[in-house]
PDB file of C-alpha atoms in Angstrom:
ATOM      1  CA  MET K   1    -161.506 -55.742 -58.313  1.00 85.00           C
ATOM      2  CA  ILE K   2    -159.544 -52.500 -58.505  1.00 90.00           C
ATOM      3  CA  ILE K   3    -159.071 -50.226 -55.457  1.00 93.00           C
ATOM      4  CA  VAL K   4    -158.229 -46.556 -56.067  1.00 94.00           C
ATOM      5  CA  SER K   5    -156.318 -44.796 -53.265  1.00 94.00           C
ATOM      6  CA  GLN K   6    -157.862 -41.870 -51.406  1.00 95.00           C
ATOM      7  CA  ASP K   7    -155.512 -39.380 -53.076  1.00 95.00           C
ATOM      8  CA  ARG K   8    -156.418 -40.873 -56.507  1.00 94.00           C
ATOM      9  CA  LYS K   9    -152.715 -41.357 -57.309  1.00 94.00           C
ATOM     10  CA  LYS K  10    -152.499 -45.172 -56.921  1.00 93.00           C
ATOM     11  CA  ILE K  11    -154.532 -48.090 -58.260  1.00 92.00           C
ATOM     12  CA  PHE K  12    -154.303 -51.598 -56.782  1.00 92.00           C
ATOM     13  CA  ASN K  13    -155.495 -54.869 -58.253  1.00 89.00           C
ATOM     14  CA  PHE K  14    -157.068 -56.751 -55.340  1.00 87.00           C
ATOM     15  CA  ASP K  15    -155.682 -60.038 -56.713  1.00 86.00           C
ATOM     16  CA  ASN K  16    -152.145 -58.748 -56.000  1.00 89.00           C
ATOM     17  CA  ILE K  17    -152.821 -57.599 -52.416  1.00 90.00           C
ATOM     18  CA  SER K  18    -151.686 -59.909 -49.619  1.00 90.00           C
ATOM     19  CA  ILE K  19    -153.224 -57.923 -46.724  1.00 90.00           C
ATOM     20  CA  ILE K  20    -155.257 -54.780 -46.016  1.00 92.00           C
ATOM     21  CA  HIS K  21    -154.905 -53.444 -42.471  1.00 93.00           C
ATOM     22  CA  ILE K  22    -155.446 -50.425 -40.196  1.00 93.00           C
ATOM     23  CA  MET K  23    -152.439 -48.904 -38.489  1.00 91.00           C
ATOM     24  CA  ASP K  24    -152.602 -47.062 -35.129  1.00 85.00           C
ATOM     25  CA  ASN K  25    -152.802 -43.706 -36.904  1.00 88.00           C
ATOM     26  CA  ASN K  26    -156.148 -44.637 -38.570  1.00 94.00           C
ATOM     27  CA  LYS K  27    -154.522 -45.202 -41.941  1.00 95.00           C
ATOM     28  CA  ILE K  28    -155.547 -48.119 -44.122  1.00 95.00           C
ATOM     29  CA  TRP K  29    -152.536 -49.843 -45.678  1.00 95.00           C
ATOM     30  CA  VAL K  30    -152.229 -52.503 -48.376  1.00 94.00           C
ATOM     31  CA  ASP K  31    -149.310 -54.895 -48.594  1.00 94.00           C
ATOM     32  CA  THR K  32    -148.290 -56.538 -51.848  1.00 90.00           C
ATOM     33  CA  GLU K  33    -145.349 -58.827 -52.519  1.00 88.00           C
ATOM     34  CA  LYS K  34    -143.104 -55.814 -53.153  1.00 89.00           C
ATOM     35  CA  THR K  35    -144.539 -52.774 -51.351  1.00 91.00           C
ATOM     36  CA  CYS K  36    -146.650 -51.385 -48.529  1.00 93.00           C
ATOM     37  CA  ASN K  37    -148.872 -48.414 -49.463  1.00 94.00           C
ATOM     38  CA  ASN K  38    -151.302 -46.083 -47.707  1.00 95.00           C
ATOM     39  CA  LEU K  39    -154.804 -46.322 -49.196  1.00 95.00           C
ATOM     40  CA  GLY K  40    -156.384 -43.626 -47.055  1.00 96.00           C
ATOM     41  CA  THR K  41    -156.357 -41.790 -43.728  1.00 96.00           C
ATOM     42  CA  TYR K  42    -159.449 -41.368 -41.535  1.00 96.00           C
ATOM     43  CA  LYS K  43    -160.308 -39.305 -38.450  1.00 95.00           C
ATOM     44  CA  THR K  44    -161.073 -42.310 -36.254  1.00 93.00           C
ATOM     45  CA  GLU K  45    -160.348 -46.017 -36.109  1.00 91.00           C
ATOM     46  CA  GLU K  46    -164.108 -46.632 -36.268  1.00 91.00           C
ATOM     47  CA  ARG K  47    -164.334 -44.822 -39.628  1.00 93.00           C
ATOM     48  CA  ALA K  48    -161.380 -46.822 -40.951  1.00 93.00           C
ATOM     49  CA  LYS K  49    -163.189 -50.028 -39.915  1.00 90.00           C
ATOM     50  CA  GLU K  50    -166.321 -48.878 -41.748  1.00 92.00           C
ATOM     51  CA  VAL K  51    -164.266 -48.369 -44.897  1.00 93.00           C
ATOM     52  CA  LEU K  52    -162.788 -51.872 -44.567  1.00 90.00           C
ATOM     53  CA  GLN K  53    -166.341 -53.227 -44.304  1.00 86.00           C
ATOM     54  CA  GLU K  54    -167.272 -51.346 -47.499  1.00 89.00           C
ATOM     55  CA  ILE K  55    -164.327 -52.967 -49.266  1.00 88.00           C
ATOM     56  CA  ILE K  56    -165.586 -56.379 -48.133  1.00 82.00           C
ATOM     57  CA  GLN K  57    -169.044 -55.528 -49.491  1.00 80.00           C
ATOM     58  CA  ASN K  58    -167.538 -54.845 -52.883  1.00 80.00           C
ATOM     59  CA  ILE K  59    -165.269 -57.891 -52.951  1.00 77.00           C
ATOM     60  CA  TYR K  60    -167.896 -60.432 -51.854  1.00 69.00           C
ATOM     61  CA  PRO K  61    -171.282 -59.633 -53.440  1.00 63.00           C
ATOM     62  CA  LYS K  62    -174.318 -61.067 -51.638  1.00 54.00           C
ATOM     63  CA  SER K  63    -175.171 -63.242 -54.622  1.00 45.00           C
ATOM     64  CA  ASN K  64    -171.885 -65.138 -54.154  1.00 47.00           C
ATOM     65  CA  VAL K  65    -171.078 -64.948 -50.438  1.00 45.00           C
ATOM     66  CA  ASP K  66    -173.129 -64.026 -47.369  1.00 50.00           C
ATOM     67  CA  MET K  67    -171.008 -62.267 -44.771  1.00 49.00           C
ATOM     68  CA  ASP K  68    -171.966 -60.824 -41.401  1.00 54.00           C
ATOM     69  CA  ILE K  69    -169.398 -58.817 -39.437  1.00 51.00           C
ATOM     70  CA  ASP K  70    -170.443 -57.025 -36.259  1.00 58.00           C
ATOM     71  CA  GLY K  71    -174.112 -57.481 -37.212  1.00 59.00           C
ATOM     72  CA  ILE K  72    -173.712 -55.929 -40.677  1.00 54.00           C
ATOM     73  CA  SER K  73    -174.668 -58.053 -43.676  1.00 56.00           C
ATOM     74  CA  PHE K  74    -172.806 -57.484 -46.928  1.00 51.00           C
ATOM     75  CA  GLY K  75    -173.931 -57.646 -50.517  1.00 52.00           C
ATOM     76  CA  VAL K  76    -173.088 -54.974 -53.098  1.00 43.00           C
ATOM     77  CA  GLN K  77    -171.634 -55.631 -56.551  1.00 45.00           C
ATOM     78  CA  SER K  78    -168.993 -53.244 -57.891  1.00 42.00           C
ATOM     79  CA  PRO K  79    -165.824 -53.792 -59.945  1.00 53.00           C
ATOM     80  CA  VAL K  80    -163.978 -50.695 -58.602  1.00 55.00           C
ATOM     81  CA  TYR K  81    -163.740 -49.312 -55.069  1.00 67.00           C
ATOM     82  CA  GLU K  82    -162.527 -45.737 -54.537  1.00 68.00           C
ATOM     83  CA  MET K  83    -161.327 -44.856 -51.032  1.00 77.00           C
ATOM     84  CA  PRO K  84    -163.656 -42.136 -49.646  1.00 80.00           C
ATOM     85  CA  LYS K  85    -162.352 -38.675 -48.854  1.00 78.00           C
ATOM     86  CA  GLU K  86    -162.781 -37.245 -45.361  1.00 75.00           C
TER      87      GLU K  86
END
């Protein structure tokens, strides 16, 4: 899967990402073997968590994997995920 950054200036191949995480400033970061990059910035930590859940939905389609995080079931197929704008 490909993830396009919020500013539409960076594209990441999910296979090359070692971790996706939220920093204290509500920014979602991706770490690769060589770099750490900001994917997007959100108004609240809760919104950033929602975006992470959307990424999971796109990585693990329901037909392949059933996931339930905080009572939310996942299952959407999509080859590209674009970080939403605020």
